[in-house]
PDB file of N, CA and C in Angstrom:
ATOM      1  N   MET A1410     117.704 115.239  44.050  1.00 75.00           N
ATOM      2  CA  MET A1410     117.637 116.550  44.925  1.00 75.00           C
ATOM      3  C   MET A1410     116.227 116.653  45.624  1.00 75.00           C
ATOM      4  N   PRO A1411     115.018 116.419  44.716  1.00 87.00           N
ATOM      5  CA  PRO A1411     113.844 117.068  45.401  1.00 87.00           C
ATOM      6  C   PRO A1411     113.450 115.605  46.271  1.00 87.00           C
ATOM      7  N   SER A1412     113.714 114.661  46.257  1.00 94.00           N
ATOM      8  CA  SER A1412     113.766 113.413  47.228  1.00 94.00           C
ATOM      9  C   SER A1412     114.204 113.819  48.541  1.00 94.00           C
ATOM     10  N   LEU A1413     115.381 114.308  48.544  1.00 94.00           N
ATOM     11  CA  LEU A1413     116.071 114.699  49.668  1.00 94.00           C
ATOM     12  C   LEU A1413     115.332 115.786  50.401  1.00 94.00           C
ATOM     13  N   PHE A1414     114.821 116.828  49.525  1.00 95.00           N
ATOM     14  CA  PHE A1414     113.927 118.041  50.082  1.00 95.00           C
ATOM     15  C   PHE A1414     112.637 117.154  50.741  1.00 95.00           C
ATOM     16  N   ARG A1415     112.111 116.489  50.065  1.00 96.00           N
ATOM     17  CA  ARG A1415     110.919 115.904  50.589  1.00 96.00           C
ATOM     18  C   ARG A1415     111.049 114.957  51.783  1.00 96.00           C
ATOM     19  N   PHE A1416     112.273 113.992  51.961  1.00 96.00           N
ATOM     20  CA  PHE A1416     112.443 113.608  52.884  1.00 96.00           C
ATOM     21  C   PHE A1416     112.733 114.451  54.066  1.00 96.00           C
ATOM     22  N   LEU A1417     113.427 115.408  53.977  1.00 97.00           N
ATOM     23  CA  LEU A1417     113.621 116.543  55.062  1.00 97.00           C
ATOM     24  C   LEU A1417     112.226 117.139  55.616  1.00 97.00           C
ATOM     25  N   ALA A1418     111.513 117.271  54.701  1.00 97.00           N
ATOM     26  CA  ALA A1418     110.172 118.046  54.999  1.00 97.00           C
ATOM     27  C   ALA A1418     109.274 116.662  55.818  1.00 97.00           C
ATOM     28  N   VAL A1419     109.359 115.725  55.554  1.00 97.00           N
ATOM     29  CA  VAL A1419     108.800 114.683  56.253  1.00 97.00           C
ATOM     30  C   VAL A1419     109.300 114.726  57.785  1.00 97.00           C
ATOM     31  N   LEU A1420     110.550 114.721  57.708  1.00 97.00           N
ATOM     32  CA  LEU A1420     111.027 114.546  59.190  1.00 97.00           C
ATOM     33  C   LEU A1420     110.860 115.911  59.955  1.00 97.00           C
ATOM     34  N   ALA A1421     110.891 117.005  59.301  1.00 98.00           N
ATOM     35  CA  ALA A1421     110.629 118.404  59.931  1.00 98.00           C
ATOM     36  C   ALA A1421     109.037 118.027  60.417  1.00 98.00           C
ATOM     37  N   VAL A1422     108.202 117.694  59.625  1.00 98.00           N
ATOM     38  CA  VAL A1422     106.644 117.317  59.914  1.00 98.00           C
ATOM     39  C   VAL A1422     106.469 116.448  61.200  1.00 98.00           C
ATOM     40  N   ILE A1423     107.504 115.545  61.286  1.00 98.00           N
ATOM     41  CA  ILE A1423     107.247 114.450  62.305  1.00 98.00           C
ATOM     42  C   ILE A1423     107.704 115.059  63.677  1.00 98.00           C
ATOM     43  N   ALA A1424     108.899 115.623  63.499  1.00 98.00           N
ATOM     44  CA  ALA A1424     109.639 116.305  64.739  1.00 98.00           C
ATOM     45  C   ALA A1424     108.536 117.580  65.300  1.00 98.00           C
ATOM     46  N   GLY A1425     108.005 118.281  64.173  1.00 98.00           N
ATOM     47  CA  GLY A1425     107.061 119.278  64.615  1.00 98.00           C
ATOM     48  C   GLY A1425     106.032 118.655  65.512  1.00 98.00           C
ATOM     49  N   ALA A1426     105.196 117.629  64.866  1.00 98.00           N
ATOM     50  CA  ALA A1426     104.094 117.026  65.751  1.00 98.00           C
ATOM     51  C   ALA A1426     104.621 116.363  67.072  1.00 98.00           C
ATOM     52  N   ILE A1427     105.750 115.938  67.163  1.00 98.00           N
ATOM     53  CA  ILE A1427     106.252 115.308  68.300  1.00 98.00           C
ATOM     54  C   ILE A1427     106.557 116.568  69.283  1.00 98.00           C
ATOM     55  N   TYR A1428     107.180 117.704  68.913  1.00 98.00           N
ATOM     56  CA  TYR A1428     107.176 118.801  69.689  1.00 98.00           C
ATOM     57  C   TYR A1428     105.775 119.393  70.125  1.00 98.00           C
ATOM     58  N   GLY A1429     104.818 119.564  68.980  1.00 98.00           N
ATOM     59  CA  GLY A1429     103.525 119.990  69.457  1.00 98.00           C
ATOM     60  C   GLY A1429     102.921 119.172  70.682  1.00 98.00           C
ATOM     61  N   THR A1430     102.847 117.834  70.444  1.00 97.00           N
ATOM     62  CA  THR A1430     102.313 117.003  71.532  1.00 97.00           C
ATOM     63  C   THR A1430     102.918 117.127  72.883  1.00 97.00           C
ATOM     64  N   MET A1431     104.306 117.042  73.088  1.00 97.00           N
ATOM     65  CA  MET A1431     105.031 117.396  74.116  1.00 97.00           C
ATOM     66  C   MET A1431     104.629 118.946  74.628  1.00 97.00           C
ATOM     67  N   TRP A1432     104.426 120.086  73.929  1.00 97.00           N
ATOM     68  CA  TRP A1432     104.094 121.239  74.371  1.00 97.00           C
ATOM     69  C   TRP A1432     102.628 121.166  74.900  1.00 97.00           C
ATOM     70  N   ALA A1433     101.789 120.323  74.186  1.00 97.00           N
ATOM     71  CA  ALA A1433     100.299 120.209  74.708  1.00 97.00           C
ATOM     72  C   ALA A1433     100.253 119.388  76.079  1.00 97.00           C
ATOM     73  N   LEU A1434     100.874 118.425  75.956  1.00 95.00           N
ATOM     74  CA  LEU A1434     101.159 117.963  77.184  1.00 95.00           C
ATOM     75  C   LEU A1434     101.501 118.480  78.563  1.00 95.00           C
ATOM     76  N   VAL A1435     102.610 119.503  78.355  1.00 95.00           N
ATOM     77  CA  VAL A1435     102.910 120.240  79.341  1.00 95.00           C
ATOM     78  C   VAL A1435     102.040 121.154  79.827  1.00 95.00           C
ATOM     79  N   THR A1436     101.339 121.981  78.953  1.00 96.00           N
ATOM     80  CA  THR A1436     100.356 122.966  79.006  1.00 96.00           C
ATOM     81  C   THR A1436      99.152 122.729  79.656  1.00 96.00           C
ATOM     82  N   PHE A1437      98.456 121.540  79.226  1.00 95.00           N
ATOM     83  CA  PHE A1437      97.134 121.162  79.583  1.00 95.00           C
ATOM     84  C   PHE A1437      97.038 120.198  80.692  1.00 95.00           C
ATOM     85  N   VAL A1438      98.220 119.083  80.880  1.00 92.00           N
ATOM     86  CA  VAL A1438      98.078 118.107  81.724  1.00 92.00           C
ATOM     87  C   VAL A1438      98.761 118.672  83.053  1.00 92.00           C
ATOM     88  N   GLU A1439      97.879 118.536  84.292  1.00 92.00           N
ATOM     89  CA  GLU A1439      98.140 118.729  85.648  1.00 92.00           C
ATOM     90  C   GLU A1439      98.329 117.738  86.278  1.00 92.00           C
ATOM     91  N   PRO A1440      99.626 117.389  86.836  1.00 86.00           N
ATOM     92  CA  PRO A1440      99.765 116.063  87.367  1.00 86.00           C
ATOM     93  C   PRO A1440      98.960 116.116  89.220  1.00 86.00           C
ATOM     94  N   ASN A1441      98.701 114.929  89.539  1.00 90.00           N
ATOM     95  CA  ASN A1441      97.918 114.936  90.857  1.00 90.00           C
ATOM     96  C   ASN A1441      98.939 114.734  91.949  1.00 90.00           C
ATOM     97  N   GLU A1442      98.989 115.691  92.735  1.00 91.00           N
ATOM     98  CA  GLU A1442      99.983 115.312  93.961  1.00 91.00           C
ATOM     99  C   GLU A1442      99.393 114.348  95.142  1.00 91.00           C
ATOM    100  N   ARG A1443     100.233 113.448  95.389  1.00 91.00           N
ATOM    101  CA  ARG A1443      99.503 112.522  96.568  1.00 91.00           C
ATOM    102  C   ARG A1443     100.698 111.663  97.366  1.00 91.00           C
ATOM    103  N   ASP A1444     100.261 111.454  98.619  1.00 92.00           N
ATOM    104  CA  ASP A1444     101.263 110.920  99.500  1.00 92.00           C
ATOM    105  C   ASP A1444     101.631 109.525  99.080  1.00 92.00           C
ATOM    106  N   VAL A1445     102.829 108.959  99.111  1.00 90.00           N
ATOM    107  CA  VAL A1445     103.387 107.695  98.830  1.00 90.00           C
ATOM    108  C   VAL A1445     103.902 107.003 100.230  1.00 90.00           C
ATOM    109  N   THR A1446     103.271 105.892 100.369  1.00 92.00           N
ATOM    110  CA  THR A1446     103.874 105.324 101.640  1.00 92.00           C
ATOM    111  C   THR A1446     104.294 104.022 101.372  1.00 92.00           C
ATOM    112  N   ILE A1447     105.411 103.411 101.498  1.00 89.00           N
ATOM    113  CA  ILE A1447     106.093 102.178 101.229  1.00 89.00           C
ATOM    114  C   ILE A1447     106.401 101.667 102.551  1.00 89.00           C
ATOM    115  N   ARG A1448     105.870 100.179 102.730  1.00 89.00           N
ATOM    116  CA  ARG A1448     105.936  99.772 103.910  1.00 89.00           C
ATOM    117  C   ARG A1448     107.388  98.735 103.567  1.00 89.00           C
ATOM    118  N   ILE A1449     108.447  98.918 104.546  1.00 84.00           N
ATOM    119  CA  ILE A1449     109.888  97.958 104.250  1.00 84.00           C
ATOM    120  C   ILE A1449     109.893  97.206 105.639  1.00 84.00           C
ATOM    121  N   PRO A1450     109.849  95.859 105.354  1.00 82.00           N
ATOM    122  CA  PRO A1450     109.915  94.720 106.294  1.00 82.00           C
ATOM    123  C   PRO A1450     111.136  95.021 107.283  1.00 82.00           C
ATOM    124  N   SER A1451     111.022  95.015 108.660  1.00 79.00           N
ATOM    125  CA  SER A1451     112.190  94.860 109.489  1.00 79.00           C
ATOM    126  C   SER A1451     113.464  94.280 109.207  1.00 79.00           C
ATOM    127  N   GLU A1452     112.872  93.039 108.709  1.00 77.00           N
ATOM    128  CA  GLU A1452     113.959  91.944 108.174  1.00 77.00           C
ATOM    129  C   GLU A1452     114.993  92.573 107.123  1.00 77.00           C
ATOM    130  N   ARG A1453     114.591  93.732 106.299  1.00 75.00           N
ATOM    131  CA  ARG A1453     115.209  94.255 105.319  1.00 75.00           C
ATOM    132  C   ARG A1453     116.355  95.363 105.754  1.00 75.00           C
ATOM    133  N   ILE A1454     115.746  96.238 106.997  1.00 79.00           N
ATOM    134  CA  ILE A1454     116.408  97.123 107.615  1.00 79.00           C
ATOM    135  C   ILE A1454     117.320  96.825 108.484  1.00 79.00           C
ATOM    136  N   ASN A1455     116.932  95.687 109.315  1.00 77.00           N
ATOM    137  CA  ASN A1455     117.969  95.185 110.457  1.00 77.00           C
ATOM    138  C   ASN A1455     117.774  93.669 110.438  1.00 77.00           C
ATOM    139  N   PRO A1456     118.548  93.143 109.322  1.00 69.00           N
ATOM    140  CA  PRO A1456     118.613  91.545 109.281  1.00 69.00           C
ATOM    141  C   PRO A1456     118.689  90.958 110.471  1.00 69.00           C
ATOM    142  N   PRO A1457     118.459  89.673 110.814  1.00 67.00           N
ATOM    143  CA  PRO A1457     118.754  88.965 112.036  1.00 67.00           C
ATOM    144  C   PRO A1457     120.291  88.309 111.973  1.00 67.00           C
ATOM    145  N   SER A1458     120.768  88.564 113.054  1.00 69.00           N
ATOM    146  CA  SER A1458     122.199  87.915 112.993  1.00 69.00           C
ATOM    147  C   SER A1458     122.443  86.221 112.636  1.00 69.00           C
ATOM    148  N   THR A1459     123.166  85.753 111.870  1.00 67.00           N
ATOM    149  CA  THR A1459     123.210  84.495 111.814  1.00 67.00           C
ATOM    150  C   THR A1459     124.462  83.754 112.473  1.00 67.00           C
ATOM    151  N   GLY A1460     125.027  84.779 112.771  1.00 59.00           N
ATOM    152  CA  GLY A1460     126.508  84.237 113.863  1.00 59.00           C
ATOM    153  C   GLY A1460     127.632  83.992 112.611  1.00 59.00           C
ATOM    154  N   ALA A1461     127.622  84.176 111.544  1.00 59.00           N
ATOM    155  CA  ALA A1461     128.489  83.846 110.668  1.00 59.00           C
ATOM    156  C   ALA A1461     129.716  84.655 110.678  1.00 59.00           C
ATOM    157  N   ILE A1462     129.395  85.783 110.918  1.00 59.00           N
ATOM    158  CA  ILE A1462     130.600  86.958 111.124  1.00 59.00           C
ATOM    159  C   ILE A1462     130.681  87.263 112.618  1.00 59.00           C
ATOM    160  N   SER A1463     131.857  86.766 113.182  1.00 56.00           N
ATOM    161  CA  SER A1463     131.845  87.317 114.723  1.00 56.00           C
ATOM    162  C   SER A1463     133.153  88.155 114.827  1.00 56.00           C
ATOM    163  N   PRO A1464     133.075  89.276 115.863  1.00 58.00           N
ATOM    164  CA  PRO A1464     134.355  89.973 115.967  1.00 58.00           C
ATOM    165  C   PRO A1464     135.389  89.234 116.536  1.00 58.00           C
ATOM    166  N   ALA A1465     136.639  89.578 116.227  1.00 60.00           N
ATOM    167  CA  ALA A1465     137.945  88.864 116.586  1.00 60.00           C
ATOM    168  C   ALA A1465     138.292  88.885 117.819  1.00 60.00           C
ATOM    169  N   LYS A1466     138.604  87.878 118.426  1.00 59.00           N
ATOM    170  CA  LYS A1466     138.935  87.717 119.677  1.00 59.00           C
ATOM    171  C   LYS A1466     140.497  87.773 120.275  1.00 59.00           C
ATOM    172  N   LYS A1467     140.600  88.410 121.329  1.00 57.00           N
ATOM    173  CA  LYS A1467     142.312  88.457 121.247  1.00 57.00           C
ATOM    174  C   LYS A1467     142.618  87.672 122.421  1.00 57.00           C
TER     175      LYS A1467
END
């Protein structure tokens, strides 16, 4: 039984350390805001027609 308590205590210490690290990151680290520009080639937006698909003619 003492080994179970020791194991649970070690897990609690590890969980507390992880929680404390996350709290410190949230409290002390400020993210930098910046604009992001992504250039998309026009071929991806409006692909050239290949003539493979044509409308049905009556």
